PDB file of C-alpha atoms in Angstrom:
ATOM      1  CA  MET A   1       0.334   0.085   0.096  1.00 97.00           C
ATOM      2  CA  LYS A   2       0.616   3.375  -0.813  1.00 98.00           C
ATOM      3  CA  ALA A   3       1.473   6.070   2.660  1.00 98.00           C
ATOM      4  CA  MET A   4       3.592   8.472   3.711  1.00 98.00           C
ATOM      5  CA  ARG A   5       6.244   8.478   6.161  1.00 98.00           C
ATOM      6  CA  ILE A   6       9.428  10.490   8.034  1.00 98.00           C
ATOM      7  CA  ASP A   7      12.556   8.905   8.282  1.00 98.00           C
ATOM      8  CA  THR A   8      14.087  11.057   9.881  1.00 98.00           C
ATOM      9  CA  PHE A   9      12.657  14.148  12.428  1.00 98.00           C
ATOM     10  CA  GLY A  10      13.195  17.739  10.568  1.00 97.00           C
ATOM     11  CA  GLY A  11      10.705  19.706   8.127  1.00 98.00           C
ATOM     12  CA  THR A  12       7.957  18.665   5.742  1.00 98.00           C
ATOM     13  CA  ASP A  13      10.035  17.517   3.578  1.00 97.00           C
ATOM     14  CA  THR A  14      10.904  14.430   5.943  1.00 98.00           C
ATOM     15  CA  LEU A  15       7.174  13.429   4.757  1.00 98.00           C
ATOM     16  CA  HIS A  16       7.487  11.162   1.202  1.00 98.00           C
ATOM     17  CA  GLU A  17       5.422   8.171  -0.346  1.00 98.00           C
ATOM     18  CA  VAL A  18       6.592   4.808   0.397  1.00 98.00           C
ATOM     19  CA  THR A  19       5.523   1.481  -0.909  1.00 98.00           C
ATOM     20  CA  VAL A  20       4.813  -0.657   2.463  1.00 98.00           C
ATOM     21  CA  ALA A  21       2.862  -4.170   3.322  1.00 97.00           C
ATOM     22  CA  GLN A  22      -0.633  -3.914   4.421  1.00 97.00           C
ATOM     23  CA  PRO A  23      -1.209  -3.643   7.915  1.00 97.00           C
ATOM     24  CA  GLU A  24      -3.130  -6.932   9.326  1.00 97.00           C
ATOM     25  CA  PRO A  25      -5.809  -6.296  12.183  1.00 98.00           C
ATOM     26  CA  GLY A  26      -5.071  -8.117  15.449  1.00 97.00           C
ATOM     27  CA  SER A  27      -7.354  -8.830  18.624  1.00 98.00           C
ATOM     28  CA  GLY A  28     -10.288  -5.981  19.349  1.00 97.00           C
ATOM     29  CA  GLN A  29      -8.834  -4.364  15.801  1.00 98.00           C
ATOM     30  CA  VAL A  30     -10.744  -3.373  12.705  1.00 98.00           C
ATOM     31  CA  LEU A  31      -8.694  -3.093   9.097  1.00 98.00           C
ATOM     32  CA  LEU A  32      -9.513  -0.100   7.079  1.00 98.00           C
ATOM     33  CA  ARG A  33      -9.928   0.955   3.741  1.00 98.00           C
ATOM     34  CA  VAL A  34      -9.197   5.120   4.564  1.00 98.00           C
ATOM     35  CA  SER A  35     -11.244   7.539   2.857  1.00 98.00           C
ATOM     36  CA  ALA A  36     -10.104  10.224   5.624  1.00 98.00           C
ATOM     37  CA  VAL A  37      -7.670  11.773   7.935  1.00 98.00           C
ATOM     38  CA  GLY A  38      -7.700  14.020  10.569  1.00 97.00           C
ATOM     39  CA  VAL A  39      -4.118  16.411  10.551  1.00 96.00           C
ATOM     40  CA  ASN A  40      -3.337  17.545  13.678  1.00 92.00           C
ATOM     41  CA  PRO A  41      -0.580  20.082  15.479  1.00 87.00           C
ATOM     42  CA  ILE A  42       0.485  17.161  17.272  1.00 87.00           C
ATOM     43  CA  ASP A  43       0.729  15.667  13.896  1.00 94.00           C
ATOM     44  CA  ALA A  44       3.302  18.688  12.948  1.00 94.00           C
ATOM     45  CA  LYS A  45       5.455  18.394  16.455  1.00 90.00           C
ATOM     46  CA  ILE A  46       6.267  14.832  16.455  1.00 93.00           C
ATOM     47  CA  ARG A  47       7.659  15.153  12.525  1.00 97.00           C
ATOM     48  CA  SER A  48       9.827  18.326  13.249  1.00 96.00           C
ATOM     49  CA  GLY A  49      10.828  16.008  16.857  1.00 94.00           C
ATOM     50  CA  ALA A  50       9.328  18.791  18.750  1.00 88.00           C
ATOM     51  CA  MET A  51       7.573  16.362  21.157  1.00 83.00           C
ATOM     52  CA  GLU A  52      10.572  13.572  20.995  1.00 89.00           C
ATOM     53  CA  ALA A  53      11.548  14.285  25.167  1.00 81.00           C
ATOM     54  CA  ALA A  54       6.913  13.757  26.424  1.00 73.00           C
ATOM     55  CA  PHE A  55       6.348  11.235  23.499  1.00 78.00           C
ATOM     56  CA  PRO A  56       9.444   8.913  21.699  1.00 90.00           C
ATOM     57  CA  THR A  57       8.440   7.865  18.585  1.00 95.00           C
ATOM     58  CA  PRO A  58      10.147   4.908  17.202  1.00 96.00           C
ATOM     59  CA  LEU A  59      10.784   5.923  13.047  1.00 97.00           C
ATOM     60  CA  PRO A  60      10.272   5.036  10.724  1.00 98.00           C
ATOM     61  CA  ALA A  61       6.831   6.605  11.123  1.00 98.00           C
ATOM     62  CA  ILE A  62       3.565   6.991   9.629  1.00 98.00           C
ATOM     63  CA  LEU A  63       1.616   9.766  11.569  1.00 98.00           C
ATOM     64  CA  GLY A  64      -1.891   9.842  11.503  1.00 97.00           C
ATOM     65  CA  ILE A  65      -4.236   9.181  14.655  1.00 95.00           C
ATOM     66  CA  GLU A  66      -7.777  10.037  13.068  1.00 96.00           C
ATOM     67  CA  VAL A  67      -9.172   7.856  10.162  1.00 98.00           C
ATOM     68  CA  ALA A  68     -12.079   7.476   8.308  1.00 98.00           C
ATOM     69  CA  GLY A  69     -12.898   4.194   6.254  1.00 98.00           C
ATOM     70  CA  THR A  70     -14.296   1.332   5.491  1.00 98.00           C
ATOM     71  CA  VAL A  71     -13.702  -1.725   7.245  1.00 98.00           C
ATOM     72  CA  THR A  72     -12.288  -4.357   4.739  1.00 98.00           C
ATOM     73  CA  ALA A  73     -11.116  -7.124   7.256  1.00 98.00           C
ATOM     74  CA  VAL A  74     -11.938  -8.308  11.077  1.00 98.00           C
ATOM     75  CA  GLY A  75      -9.454  -9.300  13.350  1.00 97.00           C
ATOM     76  CA  ASP A  76     -10.547 -11.889  16.142  1.00 97.00           C
ATOM     77  CA  GLY A  77     -12.861 -10.952  18.764  1.00 97.00           C
ATOM     78  CA  VAL A  78     -14.858  -8.723  16.974  1.00 97.00           C
ATOM     79  CA  THR A  79     -18.053  -8.877  16.775  1.00 96.00           C
ATOM     80  CA  GLU A  80     -20.005  -5.167  16.387  1.00 96.00           C
ATOM     81  CA  PHE A  81     -18.475  -4.382  12.330  1.00 98.00           C
ATOM     82  CA  ALA A  82     -17.929  -6.020   9.811  1.00 98.00           C
ATOM     83  CA  VAL A  83     -16.451  -5.839   6.855  1.00 98.00           C
ATOM     84  CA  GLY A  84     -18.273  -3.151   4.187  1.00 98.00           C
ATOM     85  CA  ASP A  85     -19.220  -1.401   7.590  1.00 98.00           C
ATOM     86  CA  ASP A  86     -18.500   2.836   7.621  1.00 98.00           C
ATOM     87  CA  VAL A  87     -16.549   3.957  10.388  1.00 98.00           C
ATOM     88  CA  PHE A  88     -14.548   6.104  11.558  1.00 98.00           C
ATOM     89  CA  GLY A  89     -12.076   6.905  15.574  1.00 97.00           C
ATOM     90  CA  TRP A  90      -8.789   6.427  16.334  1.00 96.00           C
ATOM     91  CA  ALA A  91      -6.006   5.016  14.427  1.00 97.00           C
ATOM     92  CA  ASP A  92      -3.522   2.137  15.849  1.00 96.00           C
ATOM     93  CA  SER A  93      -1.298   2.138  13.274  1.00 94.00           C
ATOM     94  CA  GLY A  94      -0.203   5.011  10.471  1.00 95.00           C
ATOM     95  CA  GLY A  95      -2.886   6.810   9.120  1.00 97.00           C
ATOM     96  CA  TYR A  96      -1.281   8.636   6.503  1.00 98.00           C
ATOM     97  CA  ALA A  97      -1.774   5.573   4.178  1.00 98.00           C
ATOM     98  CA  GLU A  98      -4.224   3.591   2.539  1.00 98.00           C
ATOM     99  CA  TYR A  99      -4.846   1.337   5.293  1.00 98.00           C
ATOM    100  CA  ALA A 100      -5.071   1.261   8.856  1.00 98.00           C
ATOM    101  CA  THR A 101      -5.744  -0.643  11.694  1.00 98.00           C
ATOM    102  CA  ALA A 102      -7.770   0.837  14.851  1.00 98.00           C
ATOM    103  CA  THR A 103      -9.591   0.071  18.164  1.00 97.00           C
ATOM    104  CA  ARG A 104     -11.680   2.446  18.966  1.00 96.00           C
ATOM    105  CA  VAL A 105     -14.159   2.892  16.642  1.00 97.00           C
ATOM    106  CA  VAL A 106     -17.913   3.624  15.952  1.00 97.00           C
ATOM    107  CA  ALA A 107     -20.269   3.379  13.048  1.00 98.00           C
ATOM    108  CA  LYS A 108     -20.689   6.109  10.346  1.00 98.00           C
ATOM    109  CA  PRO A 109     -24.012   7.271   9.988  1.00 97.00           C
ATOM    110  CA  VAL A 110     -24.911   7.977   6.502  1.00 95.00           C
ATOM    111  CA  GLY A 111     -25.663  11.621   6.285  1.00 95.00           C
ATOM    112  CA  LEU A 112     -21.971  12.450   7.835  1.00 97.00           C
ATOM    113  CA  SER A 113     -19.268  12.831   5.385  1.00 97.00           C
ATOM    114  CA  TRP A 114     -15.885  11.586   5.531  1.00 98.00           C
ATOM    115  CA  ASP A 115     -14.534  15.075   6.233  1.00 97.00           C
ATOM    116  CA  ALA A 116     -16.679  15.620   9.089  1.00 97.00           C
ATOM    117  CA  ALA A 117     -16.458  11.873  10.629  1.00 98.00           C
ATOM    118  CA  VAL A 118     -12.506  12.548  11.098  1.00 97.00           C
ATOM    119  CA  ALA A 119     -12.951  15.904  12.375  1.00 96.00           C
ATOM    120  CA  LEU A 120     -14.637  14.697  15.477  1.00 96.00           C
ATOM    121  CA  PRO A 121     -11.923  11.950  17.341  1.00 95.00           C
ATOM    122  CA  VAL A 122      -8.669  14.379  18.452  1.00 93.00           C
ATOM    123  CA  ALA A 123     -11.074  17.726  18.295  1.00 93.00           C
ATOM    124  CA  GLY A 124     -13.888  16.641  20.003  1.00 93.00           C
ATOM    125  CA  GLN A 125     -12.486  14.199  22.689  1.00 90.00           C
ATOM    126  CA  THR A 126      -9.733  16.955  23.817  1.00 93.00           C
ATOM    127  CA  ALA A 127     -12.877  19.795  23.658  1.00 95.00           C
ATOM    128  CA  GLU A 128     -15.030  17.280  25.906  1.00 92.00           C
ATOM    129  CA  ARG A 129     -12.151  16.473  27.848  1.00 93.00           C
ATOM    130  CA  ILE A 130     -10.453  19.956  29.084  1.00 95.00           C
ATOM    131  CA  LEU A 131     -14.012  21.855  29.550  1.00 96.00           C
ATOM    132  CA  ALA A 132     -14.867  17.912  32.332  1.00 94.00           C
ATOM    133  CA  LEU A 133     -11.638  19.111  33.751  1.00 94.00           C
ATOM    134  CA  LEU A 134     -12.512  22.914  34.170  1.00 97.00           C
ATOM    135  CA  ASN A 135     -15.382  22.235  35.394  1.00 97.00           C
ATOM    136  CA  VAL A 136     -18.020  24.444  33.576  1.00 98.00           C
ATOM    137  CA  THR A 137     -20.731  24.803  34.440  1.00 97.00           C
ATOM    138  CA  SER A 138     -24.065  27.012  32.975  1.00 98.00           C
ATOM    139  CA  GLY A 139     -23.725  30.836  33.737  1.00 97.00           C
ATOM    140  CA  GLU A 140     -19.945  30.772  33.979  1.00 98.00           C
ATOM    141  CA  THR A 141     -17.378  32.668  31.327  1.00 98.00           C
ATOM    142  CA  LEU A 142     -14.848  30.870  30.094  1.00 98.00           C
ATOM    143  CA  LEU A 143     -11.992  31.999  28.105  1.00 98.00           C
ATOM    144  CA  ILE A 144     -10.509  30.341  24.741  1.00 98.00           C
ATOM    145  CA  HIS A 145      -7.392  31.462  23.093  1.00 97.00           C
ATOM    146  CA  GLY A 146      -7.286  29.784  19.867  1.00 94.00           C
ATOM    147  CA  ALA A 147     -10.469  30.000  18.888  1.00 96.00           C
ATOM    148  CA  ALA A 148     -10.928  29.116  15.108  1.00 93.00           C
ATOM    149  CA  GLY A 149      -9.551  26.354  15.303  1.00 91.00           C
ATOM    150  CA  ALA A 150     -10.813  22.540  15.718  1.00 91.00           C
ATOM    151  CA  VAL A 151     -10.520  22.407  19.121  1.00 94.00           C
ATOM    152  CA  GLY A 152     -11.764  25.587  18.797  1.00 95.00           C
ATOM    153  CA  THR A 153     -14.565  25.767  17.328  1.00 95.00           C
ATOM    154  CA  MET A 154     -15.702  22.274  18.774  1.00 96.00           C
ATOM    155  CA  ALA A 155     -14.725  23.925  22.386  1.00 97.00           C
ATOM    156  CA  VAL A 156     -17.184  26.848  21.378  1.00 98.00           C
ATOM    157  CA  GLN A 157     -20.111  24.754  20.610  1.00 97.00           C
ATOM    158  CA  LEU A 158     -20.133  22.779  23.450  1.00 97.00           C
ATOM    159  CA  ALA A 159     -19.430  25.129  26.074  1.00 98.00           C
ATOM    160  CA  VAL A 160     -22.272  27.388  24.643  1.00 98.00           C
ATOM    161  CA  ALA A 161     -24.334  24.046  25.237  1.00 96.00           C
ATOM    162  CA  ARG A 162     -23.428  23.555  28.768  1.00 97.00           C
ATOM    163  CA  GLY A 163     -24.717  27.124  28.843  1.00 98.00           C
ATOM    164  CA  ALA A 164     -21.652  29.531  29.942  1.00 98.00           C
ATOM    165  CA  THR A 165     -20.771  32.496  27.694  1.00 98.00           C
ATOM    166  CA  VAL A 166     -17.378  31.676  25.959  1.00 98.00           C
ATOM    167  CA  ILE A 167     -15.176  34.781  25.147  1.00 98.00           C
ATOM    168  CA  GLY A 168     -12.747  33.764  21.782  1.00 98.00           C
ATOM    169  CA  THR A 169      -9.773  34.905  20.800  1.00 97.00           C
ATOM    170  CA  ALA A 170      -9.150  35.021  17.374  1.00 94.00           C
ATOM    171  CA  SER A 171      -7.537  36.548  14.505  1.00 92.00           C
ATOM    172  CA  LYS A 172     -10.190  40.054  13.416  1.00 94.00           C
ATOM    173  CA  ALA A 173     -10.356  36.955  10.009  1.00 93.00           C
ATOM    174  CA  ASN A 174     -11.750  35.128  12.362  1.00 93.00           C
ATOM    175  CA  HIS A 175     -14.424  36.760  14.571  1.00 96.00           C
ATOM    176  CA  ASP A 176     -17.816  36.868  12.538  1.00 96.00           C
ATOM    177  CA  TYR A 177     -16.808  32.753  11.533  1.00 95.00           C
ATOM    178  CA  ILE A 178     -16.340  32.596  15.986  1.00 95.00           C
ATOM    179  CA  ALA A 179     -19.443  34.760  17.038  1.00 97.00           C
ATOM    180  CA  ALA A 180     -21.313  32.364  14.888  1.00 96.00           C
ATOM    181  CA  LEU A 181     -20.914  29.724  16.359  1.00 96.00           C
ATOM    182  CA  GLY A 182     -21.571  31.593  19.589  1.00 97.00           C
ATOM    183  CA  ALA A 183     -18.734  33.368  21.750  1.00 98.00           C
ATOM    184  CA  VAL A 184     -17.971  36.640  21.982  1.00 98.00           C
ATOM    185  CA  PRO A 185     -14.761  37.249  19.956  1.00 98.00           C
ATOM    186  CA  THR A 186     -11.426  38.959  21.258  1.00 97.00           C
ATOM    187  CA  THR A 187      -8.320  39.494  19.208  1.00 96.00           C
ATOM    188  CA  TYR A 188      -5.318  37.868  21.258  1.00 92.00           C
ATOM    189  CA  GLY A 189      -2.291  40.080  22.191  1.00 91.00           C
ATOM    190  CA  ASP A 190      -1.154  42.959  23.836  1.00 93.00           C
ATOM    191  CA  GLY A 191      -3.706  44.745  25.570  1.00 96.00           C
ATOM    192  CA  LEU A 192      -6.119  41.266  26.470  1.00 97.00           C
ATOM    193  CA  VAL A 193      -6.659  41.428  29.144  1.00 97.00           C
ATOM    194  CA  ALA A 194      -8.168  45.123  28.948  1.00 98.00           C
ATOM    195  CA  ARG A 195     -10.379  43.470  26.250  1.00 98.00           C
ATOM    196  CA  VAL A 196     -10.877  40.298  28.170  1.00 98.00           C
ATOM    197  CA  ARG A 197     -11.860  42.752  31.462  1.00 98.00           C
ATOM    198  CA  GLU A 198     -14.767  45.186  29.213  1.00 97.00           C
ATOM    199  CA  LEU A 199     -16.413  42.018  27.681  1.00 98.00           C
ATOM    200  CA  ALA A 200     -16.481  40.542  31.121  1.00 97.00           C
ATOM    201  CA  PRO A 201     -16.200  42.850  34.055  1.00 96.00           C
ATOM    202  CA  ASN A 202     -17.428  39.984  36.431  1.00 94.00           C
ATOM    203  CA  GLY A 203     -13.694  38.349  35.377  1.00 95.00           C
ATOM    204  CA  VAL A 204     -14.042  34.807  33.700  1.00 98.00           C
ATOM    205  CA  ASP A 205     -14.854  31.849  35.422  1.00 98.00           C
ATOM    206  CA  ALA A 206     -12.452  29.415  33.799  1.00 98.00           C
ATOM    207  CA  VAL A 207      -9.903  29.498  31.072  1.00 98.00           C
ATOM    208  CA  PHE A 208      -8.516  27.116  28.441  1.00 98.00           C
ATOM    209  CA  ASP A 209      -5.557  27.546  25.774  1.00 96.00           C
ATOM    210  CA  VAL A 210      -5.878  25.489  22.914  1.00 93.00           C
ATOM    211  CA  ALA A 211      -3.612  27.950  20.465  1.00 89.00           C
ATOM    212  CA  GLY A 212      -0.251  28.105  22.911  1.00 86.00           C
ATOM    213  CA  LYS A 213       1.403  31.094  22.240  1.00 86.00           C
ATOM    214  CA  GLY A 214       1.971  32.810  25.556  1.00 90.00           C
ATOM    215  CA  ALA A 215      -1.237  33.986  26.613  1.00 94.00           C
ATOM    216  CA  LEU A 216      -0.854  32.401  30.285  1.00 97.00           C
ATOM    217  CA  PRO A 217       0.754  35.325  32.022  1.00 96.00           C
ATOM    218  CA  ASP A 218      -2.897  37.358  31.382  1.00 97.00           C
ATOM    219  CA  SER A 219      -4.752  34.062  31.574  1.00 97.00           C
ATOM    220  CA  ILE A 220      -2.861  34.807  35.329  1.00 97.00           C
ATOM    221  CA  GLU A 221      -4.196  38.300  35.396  1.00 97.00           C
ATOM    222  CA  LEU A 222      -7.395  37.515  34.434  1.00 97.00           C
ATOM    223  CA  ARG A 223      -8.273  34.693  37.185  1.00 97.00           C
ATOM    224  CA  GLY A 224      -6.192  36.415  39.581  1.00 95.00           C
ATOM    225  CA  GLY A 225      -4.062  32.626  40.235  1.00 96.00           C
ATOM    226  CA  THR A 226      -3.252  29.780  38.674  1.00 96.00           C
ATOM    227  CA  ASP A 227      -6.525  27.894  39.323  1.00 96.00           C
ATOM    228  CA  ARG A 228      -8.617  26.774  36.406  1.00 98.00           C
ATOM    229  CA  ILE A 229      -6.686  27.520  33.575  1.00 98.00           C
ATOM    230  CA  VAL A 230      -5.166  24.110  31.543  1.00 96.00           C
ATOM    231  CA  THR A 231      -3.326  24.604  28.142  1.00 94.00           C
ATOM    232  CA  ILE A 232      -3.368  21.568  25.658  1.00 91.00           C
ATOM    233  CA  ALA A 233      -0.545  23.553  23.787  1.00 86.00           C
ATOM    234  CA  ASP A 234       1.913  26.283  25.573  1.00 87.00           C
ATOM    235  CA  PRO A 235       5.591  23.809  26.127  1.00 82.00           C
ATOM    236  CA  ASP A 236       5.923  26.861  29.102  1.00 86.00           C
ATOM    237  CA  ALA A 237       3.024  25.714  30.519  1.00 90.00           C
ATOM    238  CA  GLY A 238       4.597  24.070  33.841  1.00 90.00           C
ATOM    239  CA  ARG A 239       7.172  27.263  34.268  1.00 93.00           C
ATOM    240  CA  HIS A 240       3.586  29.118  34.884  1.00 95.00           C
ATOM    241  CA  GLY A 241       2.371  26.170  37.826  1.00 95.00           C
ATOM    242  CA  ILE A 242      -0.251  25.349  34.897  1.00 94.00           C
ATOM    243  CA  PRO A 243      -1.609  22.132  33.809  1.00 91.00           C
ATOM    244  CA  PHE A 244      -0.385  20.889  30.008  1.00 89.00           C
ATOM    245  CA  SER A 245      -2.732  18.690  29.947  1.00 86.00           C
ATOM    246  CA  SER A 246      -3.023  15.987  26.723  1.00 79.00           C
ATOM    247  CA  GLY A 247      -3.562  12.582  26.406  1.00 70.00           C
ATOM    248  CA  GLY A 248      -6.867  10.635  26.496  1.00 65.00           C
ATOM    249  CA  GLY A 249     -10.598  10.646  27.658  1.00 70.00           C
ATOM    250  CA  ASP A 250     -14.058   9.396  26.588  1.00 77.00           C
ATOM    251  CA  VAL A 251     -16.095  11.186  24.774  1.00 85.00           C
ATOM    252  CA  ASP A 252     -19.400   9.596  23.279  1.00 90.00           C
ATOM    253  CA  LEU A 253     -18.788  10.041  18.798  1.00 94.00           C
ATOM    254  CA  SER A 254     -21.548   8.622  17.724  1.00 95.00           C
ATOM    255  CA  ASP A 255     -23.771  10.809  20.155  1.00 94.00           C
ATOM    256  CA  LEU A 256     -21.540  14.136  18.204  1.00 95.00           C
ATOM    257  CA  ALA A 257     -21.750  12.269  15.198  1.00 96.00           C
ATOM    258  CA  GLU A 258     -24.895  12.410  15.474  1.00 96.00           C
ATOM    259  CA  ARG A 259     -25.263  16.296  16.007  1.00 95.00           C
ATOM    260  CA  VAL A 260     -23.338  17.111  13.196  1.00 96.00           C
ATOM    261  CA  VAL A 261     -26.219  15.317  11.445  1.00 97.00           C
ATOM    262  CA  ALA A 262     -29.387  16.869  12.869  1.00 96.00           C
ATOM    263  CA  GLY A 263     -27.102  19.912  12.681  1.00 94.00           C
ATOM    264  CA  THR A 264     -26.626  21.716  15.696  1.00 95.00           C
ATOM    265  CA  LEU A 265     -23.208  20.612  16.231  1.00 95.00           C
ATOM    266  CA  GLU A 266     -21.323  22.326  13.144  1.00 93.00           C
ATOM    267  CA  VAL A 267     -17.817  21.291  11.828  1.00 94.00           C
ATOM    268  CA  THR A 268     -15.901  23.040   9.956  1.00 92.00           C
ATOM    269  CA  ILE A 269     -13.356  22.159   7.225  1.00 96.00           C
ATOM    270  CA  ALA A 270     -10.607  24.659   7.007  1.00 93.00           C
ATOM    271  CA  GLY A 271      -9.073  23.089   3.782  1.00 95.00           C
ATOM    272  CA  THR A 272      -8.461  19.091   2.089  1.00 97.00           C
ATOM    273  CA  TYR A 273      -5.506  17.502   0.618  1.00 98.00           C
ATOM    274  CA  PRO A 274      -4.059  14.812  -1.193  1.00 98.00           C
ATOM    275  CA  LEU A 275      -3.002  12.814   0.866  1.00 98.00           C
ATOM    276  CA  ALA A 276       0.365  13.065  -1.488  1.00 97.00           C
ATOM    277  CA  ASP A 277       0.059  16.721  -0.524  1.00 98.00           C
ATOM    278  CA  VAL A 278       0.706  16.342   3.368  1.00 98.00           C
ATOM    279  CA  ALA A 279       3.685  18.581   3.406  1.00 98.00           C
ATOM    280  CA  THR A 280       1.244  21.743   2.264  1.00 98.00           C
ATOM    281  CA  ALA A 281      -1.201  20.631   4.805  1.00 98.00           C
ATOM    282  CA  HIS A 282       1.966  20.413   7.663  1.00 98.00           C
ATOM    283  CA  ARG A 283       2.631  23.760   6.249  1.00 97.00           C
ATOM    284  CA  VAL A 284      -0.963  25.064   6.829  1.00 95.00           C
ATOM    285  CA  ILE A 285      -1.238  24.105  10.898  1.00 92.00           C
ATOM    286  CA  GLU A 286       2.970  25.401  11.526  1.00 91.00           C
ATOM    287  CA  GLY A 287       1.065  29.020  10.647  1.00 86.00           C
ATOM    288  CA  GLY A 288      -1.765  28.698  13.163  1.00 76.00           C
ATOM    289  CA  HIS A 289      -4.345  30.060  11.829  1.00 77.00           C
ATOM    290  CA  ALA A 290      -6.940  27.541  10.029  1.00 82.00           C
ATOM    291  CA  ARG A 291      -9.611  27.788  10.708  1.00 87.00           C
ATOM    292  CA  GLY A 292     -11.438  24.645  11.448  1.00 88.00           C
ATOM    293  CA  LYS A 293      -9.936  21.243  10.270  1.00 94.00           C
ATOM    294  CA  LEU A 294      -7.957  20.028   8.306  1.00 96.00           C
ATOM    295  CA  VAL A 295      -8.267  16.844   5.922  1.00 98.00           C
ATOM    296  CA  LEU A 296      -6.517  14.375   4.008  1.00 98.00           C
ATOM    297  CA  THR A 297      -8.315  12.416   1.516  1.00 97.00           C
ATOM    298  CA  VAL A 298      -7.055   9.181   0.502  1.00 96.00           C
ATOM    299  CA  GLY A 299      -7.928   6.884  -2.890  1.00 76.00           C
TER     300      GLY A 299
END
């Protein structure tokens, strides 16, 4: 099968096409003919080597952690899915490939596109996990740094659904976008504290930093301390006494998918690229201004 692989850490030129053996599903796994793959900031950080201290990656490596596709084979013990089923979820083997194995998948509703399906696992899981960690409840005010990206888009909507008021930072070009999602937009950078205090004179109850662009000191000033502030993107979190949250968590992907089909949850696709053009997708995501999800199409 064809796949996009890295043999060394470095720039986007390290991503190159290879022909490798098709994986076989193990116990509890399904094998997917991949239709779409999500591109995430963590992919670019792994590729560059920036994540080696925290999450060592054996080389060569096929990246990509969320996939959507059609089941072509099932491993021992799999009874929920059969060959021909359309599913989406988290890849066990690298997703930047024509085929991938997976354990944690759910059925894709007929009314959900491949692109929308693959946009849900990482962003949905991350948003739900952080909102629970921050214990965001109705009537509270949540500040989200980086509200226009894939995770920010999901977090804004899920927080509003909880009854929270959301203030979201984004570039001016994305203000109308996040306002349509239900957030009160503001710009990031110098003067942020004053702008947020004007929008929330009674203060903010929690802060979710999706962007990792140095907003933690301002967040601490706005909160009057380090409690109820979480980042998923700022490597200086520990120096500020702020938790850096990464990893798993439980999220009902089927529920999120049904919400998208029903029109009560919006998924925004920032761009789609053929698998062979993954380097372009990495350059876009490293730019930090993508509105919504970047997706690779396969086949």
